[in-house]
PDB file of C-alpha atoms and ligand atoms in Angstrom:
ATOM      1  CA  MET E 100       1.722  15.047  -8.796  1.00 97.00           C
ATOM      2  CA  LYS E 101      -1.135  13.165  -7.330  1.00 98.00           C
ATOM      3  CA  VAL E 102      -0.450   9.536  -5.726  1.00 98.00           C
ATOM      4  CA  LEU E 103      -3.149   7.152  -4.372  1.00 98.00           C
ATOM      5  CA  VAL E 104      -2.443   5.142  -1.300  1.00 98.00           C
ATOM      6  CA  LEU E 105      -4.718   1.842  -1.381  1.00 98.00           C
ATOM      7  CA  ASN E 106      -5.073  -0.041   1.701  1.00 98.00           C
ATOM      8  CA  GLY E 107      -6.875  -3.627   1.257  1.00 98.00           C
ATOM      9  CA  PRO E 108      -8.685  -6.016   3.883  1.00 98.00           C
ATOM     10  CA  ASN E 109      -8.674  -5.585   7.426  1.00 98.00           C
ATOM     11  CA  LEU E 110      -6.264  -2.495   7.722  1.00 98.00           C
ATOM     12  CA  GLN E 111      -9.153  -0.618   9.136  1.00 98.00           C
ATOM     13  CA  LEU E 112      -7.847  -2.728  12.246  1.00 97.00           C
ATOM     14  CA  LEU E 113      -4.374  -1.045  12.381  1.00 97.00           C
ATOM     15  CA  GLY E 114      -3.420  -0.109  15.653  1.00 94.00           C
ATOM     16  CA  LEU E 115      -6.542  -2.159  17.308  1.00 93.00           C
ATOM     17  CA  ARG E 116      -5.089  -5.220  17.357  1.00 91.00           C
ATOM     18  CA  LYS E 117      -1.961  -7.389  16.831  1.00 92.00           C
ATOM     19  CA  PRO E 118       0.298  -4.560  17.740  1.00 92.00           C
ATOM     20  CA  GLU E 119       3.215  -7.008  18.020  1.00 93.00           C
ATOM     21  CA  ILE E 120       3.102  -7.457  14.147  1.00 94.00           C
ATOM     22  CA  TYR E 121       1.513  -4.161  13.088  1.00 94.00           C
ATOM     23  CA  GLY E 122       2.652  -1.656  15.726  1.00 92.00           C
ATOM     24  CA  ARG E 123       0.313   1.006  17.428  1.00 94.00           C
ATOM     25  CA  GLU E 124      -0.507   3.611  14.592  1.00 96.00           C
ATOM     26  CA  THR E 125      -3.877   3.469  13.555  1.00 97.00           C
ATOM     27  CA  LEU E 126      -4.822   3.844   9.996  1.00 98.00           C
ATOM     28  CA  GLN E 127      -6.158   7.449  10.588  1.00 97.00           C
ATOM     29  CA  ASP E 128      -2.547   8.416  12.343  1.00 97.00           C
ATOM     30  CA  LEU E 129      -0.781   6.886   9.373  1.00 97.00           C
ATOM     31  CA  CYS E 130      -2.703   8.728   6.996  1.00 97.00           C
ATOM     32  CA  ASP E 131      -2.415  11.968   8.655  1.00 97.00           C
ATOM     33  CA  ARG E 132       1.404  11.541   9.147  1.00 97.00           C
ATOM     34  CA  LEU E 133       2.004  11.006   5.400  1.00 98.00           C
ATOM     35  CA  VAL E 134       0.397  14.729   4.643  1.00 97.00           C
ATOM     36  CA  PRO E 135       3.145  16.724   5.521  1.00 98.00           C
ATOM     37  CA  VAL E 136       5.804  14.260   4.074  1.00 98.00           C
ATOM     38  CA  ALA E 137       3.657  14.608   0.591  1.00 98.00           C
ATOM     39  CA  GLU E 138       3.755  18.397   0.895  1.00 98.00           C
ATOM     40  CA  GLU E 139       7.361  18.044   1.478  1.00 98.00           C
ATOM     41  CA  LEU E 140       7.282  16.048  -2.029  1.00 98.00           C
ATOM     42  CA  ASP E 141       4.883  18.109  -3.874  1.00 97.00           C
ATOM     43  CA  ILE E 142       2.356  15.270  -3.796  1.00 98.00           C
ATOM     44  CA  VAL E 143      -1.150  15.602  -3.659  1.00 98.00           C
ATOM     45  CA  LEU E 144      -2.517  12.505  -1.625  1.00 98.00           C
ATOM     46  CA  GLU E 145      -5.427  10.593  -1.419  1.00 98.00           C
ATOM     47  CA  CYS E 146      -5.781   7.593   1.042  1.00 98.00           C
ATOM     48  CA  ARG E 147      -8.258   4.808   1.007  1.00 98.00           C
ATOM     49  CA  GLN E 148      -8.762   1.285   2.545  1.00 98.00           C
ATOM     50  CA  THR E 149     -11.362  -1.047   1.284  1.00 98.00           C
ATOM     51  CA  ASN E 150     -12.200  -4.681   2.695  1.00 98.00           C
ATOM     52  CA  GLY E 151     -13.355  -5.282  -0.954  1.00 98.00           C
ATOM     53  CA  GLU E 152     -11.225  -7.284  -3.883  1.00 98.00           C
ATOM     54  CA  GLY E 153     -13.888  -5.680  -6.667  1.00 98.00           C
ATOM     55  CA  GLN E 154     -13.680  -2.050  -5.081  1.00 98.00           C
ATOM     56  CA  MET E 155      -9.890  -2.200  -5.091  1.00 98.00           C
ATOM     57  CA  VAL E 156      -9.897  -3.481  -9.195  1.00 98.00           C
ATOM     58  CA  ASP E 157     -12.409  -0.685  -9.723  1.00 98.00           C
ATOM     59  CA  TRP E 158     -10.366   2.141  -7.641  1.00 98.00           C
ATOM     60  CA  ILE E 159      -7.045   1.065  -9.683  1.00 98.00           C
ATOM     61  CA  GLY E 160      -9.020   0.869 -12.945  1.00 98.00           C
ATOM     62  CA  ALA E 161     -10.529   4.405 -12.180  1.00 98.00           C
ATOM     63  CA  SER E 162      -6.940   5.794 -11.425  1.00 98.00           C
ATOM     64  CA  ALA E 163      -5.811   6.292 -14.795  1.00 96.00           C
ATOM     65  CA  GLY E 164      -5.465   9.862 -15.742  1.00 96.00           C
ATOM     66  CA  MET E 165      -6.402  10.670 -12.301  1.00 98.00           C
ATOM     67  CA  PHE E 166      -3.036   9.968 -10.368  1.00 98.00           C
ATOM     68  CA  ASP E 167       0.531   9.715 -11.345  1.00 98.00           C
ATOM     69  CA  GLY E 168       1.514   6.782  -9.188  1.00 98.00           C
ATOM     70  CA  LEU E 169       0.204   4.405  -6.679  1.00 98.00           C
ATOM     71  CA  VAL E 170       1.189   3.151  -3.013  1.00 98.00           C
ATOM     72  CA  ILE E 171      -0.481  -0.361  -2.752  1.00 98.00           C
ATOM     73  CA  ASN E 172      -0.873  -2.298   0.513  1.00 98.00           C
ATOM     74  CA  ALA E 173      -3.031  -4.903  -0.902  1.00 98.00           C
ATOM     75  CA  ALA E 174      -2.986  -6.955   2.453  1.00 98.00           C
ATOM     76  CA  ALA E 175      -4.332 -10.483   1.878  1.00 98.00           C
ATOM     77  CA  TYR E 176      -5.371 -10.040  -1.651  1.00 98.00           C
ATOM     78  CA  THR E 177      -1.428  -9.663  -2.311  1.00 98.00           C
ATOM     79  CA  HIS E 178      -1.042 -13.390  -1.949  1.00 98.00           C
ATOM     80  CA  THR E 179      -4.387 -14.460  -4.072  1.00 98.00           C
ATOM     81  CA  SER E 180      -5.261 -11.930  -6.454  1.00 98.00           C
ATOM     82  CA  VAL E 181      -4.729 -12.161  -9.953  1.00 98.00           C
ATOM     83  CA  ALA E 182      -7.420  -9.468 -10.572  1.00 98.00           C
ATOM     84  CA  ILE E 183      -5.739  -6.848  -8.591  1.00 98.00           C
ATOM     85  CA  ARG E 184      -2.400  -7.575 -10.212  1.00 98.00           C
ATOM     86  CA  ASP E 185      -4.384  -7.456 -13.652  1.00 98.00           C
ATOM     87  CA  ALA E 186      -5.715  -4.296 -12.850  1.00 98.00           C
ATOM     88  CA  ASN E 187      -2.364  -2.562 -11.824  1.00 98.00           C
ATOM     89  CA  GLU E 188      -0.588  -3.933 -15.133  1.00 98.00           C
ATOM     90  CA  ALA E 189      -3.441  -2.780 -16.984  1.00 98.00           C
ATOM     91  CA  VAL E 190      -3.547   0.903 -15.820  1.00 98.00           C
ATOM     92  CA  GLY E 191       0.200   0.853 -16.410  1.00 98.00           C
ATOM     93  CA  LEU E 192       1.077   3.546 -13.407  1.00 98.00           C
ATOM     94  CA  PRO E 193       4.516   3.480 -11.319  1.00 98.00           C
ATOM     95  CA  THR E 194       3.242   1.456  -8.351  1.00 98.00           C
ATOM     96  CA  VAL E 195       5.397   0.755  -5.025  1.00 98.00           C
ATOM     97  CA  GLU E 196       3.854  -2.479  -2.926  1.00 98.00           C
ATOM     98  CA  VAL E 197       4.000  -1.848   0.718  1.00 98.00           C
ATOM     99  CA  HIS E 198       3.687  -4.472   3.452  1.00 98.00           C
ATOM    100  CA  ILE E 199       4.054  -3.409   7.260  1.00 98.00           C
ATOM    101  CA  SER E 200       5.530  -6.755   8.405  1.00 97.00           C
ATOM    102  CA  ASN E 201       8.043  -8.821   6.724  1.00 98.00           C
ATOM    103  CA  ILE E 202       6.228 -11.011   4.647  1.00 98.00           C
ATOM    104  CA  HIS E 203       9.454 -13.303   3.691  1.00 98.00           C
ATOM    105  CA  ALA E 204       9.791 -13.489   7.255  1.00 98.00           C
ATOM    106  CA  ARG E 205       6.317 -14.842   8.282  1.00 98.00           C
ATOM    107  CA  GLU E 206       4.155 -17.976   6.867  1.00 98.00           C
ATOM    108  CA  GLU E 207       5.170 -19.289   3.736  1.00 98.00           C
ATOM    109  CA  PHE E 208       1.856 -18.407   1.983  1.00 98.00           C
ATOM    110  CA  ARG E 209       2.714 -14.812   2.649  1.00 98.00           C
ATOM    111  CA  HIS E 210       6.190 -15.149   0.730  1.00 98.00           C
ATOM    112  CA  THR E 211       4.484 -14.687  -2.616  1.00 98.00           C
ATOM    113  CA  SER E 212       3.243 -11.655  -4.029  1.00 98.00           C
ATOM    114  CA  LEU E 213       1.267 -12.085  -7.390  1.00 98.00           C
ATOM    115  CA  ILE E 214       1.478  -8.171  -7.524  1.00 98.00           C
ATOM    116  CA  ALA E 215       5.130  -7.118  -7.212  1.00 98.00           C
ATOM    117  CA  PRO E 216       6.296  -8.188 -10.572  1.00 98.00           C
ATOM    118  CA  VAL E 217       4.009  -5.575 -11.795  1.00 98.00           C
ATOM    119  CA  CYS E 218       5.005  -2.718  -9.254  1.00 98.00           C
ATOM    120  CA  LEU E 219       8.204  -0.747  -9.528  1.00 98.00           C
ATOM    121  CA  GLY E 220       9.240  -2.351  -6.270  1.00 98.00           C
ATOM    122  CA  GLN E 221       8.201  -3.733  -2.899  1.00 98.00           C
ATOM    123  CA  ILE E 222       9.096  -2.362   0.493  1.00 98.00           C
ATOM    124  CA  CYS E 223       8.137  -4.341   3.272  1.00 98.00           C
ATOM    125  CA  GLY E 224       9.333  -5.268   7.261  1.00 98.00           C
ATOM    126  CA  LEU E 225       9.819  -1.395   7.907  1.00 97.00           C
ATOM    127  CA  GLY E 226       6.397  -0.841   9.773  1.00 96.00           C
ATOM    128  CA  THR E 227       4.220   1.870   8.816  1.00 97.00           C
ATOM    129  CA  SER E 228       7.386   4.331   7.659  1.00 97.00           C
ATOM    130  CA  GLY E 229       7.318   1.681   4.491  1.00 98.00           C
ATOM    131  CA  TYR E 230       4.492   4.245   3.024  1.00 98.00           C
ATOM    132  CA  GLU E 231       6.958   7.369   3.636  1.00 98.00           C
ATOM    133  CA  TRP E 232       9.729   5.430   1.771  1.00 98.00           C
ATOM    134  CA  ALA E 233       7.227   4.605  -0.971  1.00 98.00           C
ATOM    135  CA  LEU E 234       6.012   8.007  -1.452  1.00 98.00           C
ATOM    136  CA  ARG E 235       9.842   8.906  -1.709  1.00 98.00           C
ATOM    137  CA  ALA E 236      10.723   6.523  -4.156  1.00 98.00           C
ATOM    138  CA  LEU E 237       7.654   7.570  -6.236  1.00 98.00           C
ATOM    139  CA  ALA E 238       8.355  11.092  -6.151  1.00 98.00           C
ATOM    140  CA  ARG E 239      12.027  10.296  -7.327  1.00 98.00           C
ATOM    141  CA  HIS E 240      10.782   8.152 -10.244  1.00 98.00           C
ATOM    142  CA  LEU E 241       8.385  10.589 -11.261  1.00 97.00           C
ATOM    143  CA  THR E 242      10.557  13.595 -11.597  1.00 96.00           C
ATOM    144  CA  ALA E 243      13.641  11.635 -12.998  1.00 91.00           C
TER     145      ALA E 243
HETATM  146  O1  LIG Q 529       2.298  -6.709   6.659  1.00 76.16           O
HETATM  147  C1  LIG Q 529       1.500  -6.329   5.940  1.00 76.16           C
HETATM  148  O2  LIG Q 529       1.037  -4.652   5.752  1.00 76.16           O
HETATM  149  C2  LIG Q 529       0.520  -7.190   5.389  1.00 76.16           C
HETATM  150  O3  LIG Q 529       0.044  -6.685   3.972  1.00 76.16           O
HETATM  151  C3  LIG Q 529      -1.137  -7.149   6.025  1.00 76.16           C
HETATM  152  C4  LIG Q 529      -1.800  -8.166   5.742  1.00 76.16           C
HETATM  153  C5  LIG Q 529      -1.161  -9.673   5.382  1.00 76.16           C
HETATM  154  O4  LIG Q 529      -2.359 -10.404   5.089  1.00 76.16           O
HETATM  155  C6  LIG Q 529      -0.050  -9.598   4.661  1.00 76.16           C
HETATM  156  O5  LIG Q 529       0.111 -10.836   4.436  1.00 76.16           O
HETATM  157  C7  LIG Q 529       0.761  -8.531   5.128  1.00 76.16           C
HETATM  158  C8  LIG Q 529      -3.194  -8.218   6.917  1.00 76.16           C
HETATM  159  C9  LIG Q 529      -3.521  -7.007   7.191  1.00 76.16           C
HETATM  160  C10 LIG Q 529      -4.358  -7.067   8.325  1.00 76.16           C
HETATM  161  O6  LIG Q 529      -4.038  -6.207   9.380  1.00 76.16           O
HETATM  162  C11 LIG Q 529      -4.583  -6.269  10.701  1.00 76.16           C
HETATM  163  C12 LIG Q 529      -4.127  -4.853  11.545  1.00 76.16           C
HETATM  164  C13 LIG Q 529      -4.227  -5.223  12.641  1.00 76.16           C
HETATM  165  C14 LIG Q 529      -4.668  -6.010  13.407  1.00 76.16           C
HETATM  166  C15 LIG Q 529      -5.212  -7.614  12.231  1.00 76.16           C
HETATM  167  C16 LIG Q 529      -4.923  -7.251  11.115  1.00 76.16           C
END
């Protein structure tokens, strides 16, 4: 089972700024921490980050046939990107949307996700451990 974890704009700043919202773990720490979880679940993992909407659309489009599932934190594009939603819907891979913070408890513009309706589910507000739960949910879905 192969899973692609995609992180969107500014998530390269994880652990470096705004620890009160996003915690102290860096993106590299997070990806490293997911490796043993993936091994336990028999998942081959690839973690990527981009600040570009087009790059994210391209990666999602190219994931067909290469990956069995996706974990996506599209960051700010979550609330704006019809292009990412359409790419995700078109590729048809089971996807878990993750947000580190509780987007429903923050500013109103963060309450809407354009991507959530084309995902298996959404995990938010559980910090970076949400990525681990997303992998577990995908593994269960893919082996059911
Ligand atoms: O809670 C999340 O995971 C978000 O996807 C993070 C996005 C935000 O726009 C979404 O509404 C919710 C922001 C990612 C920026 O990450 C930073 C990390 C550290 C310091 C500054 C930004």
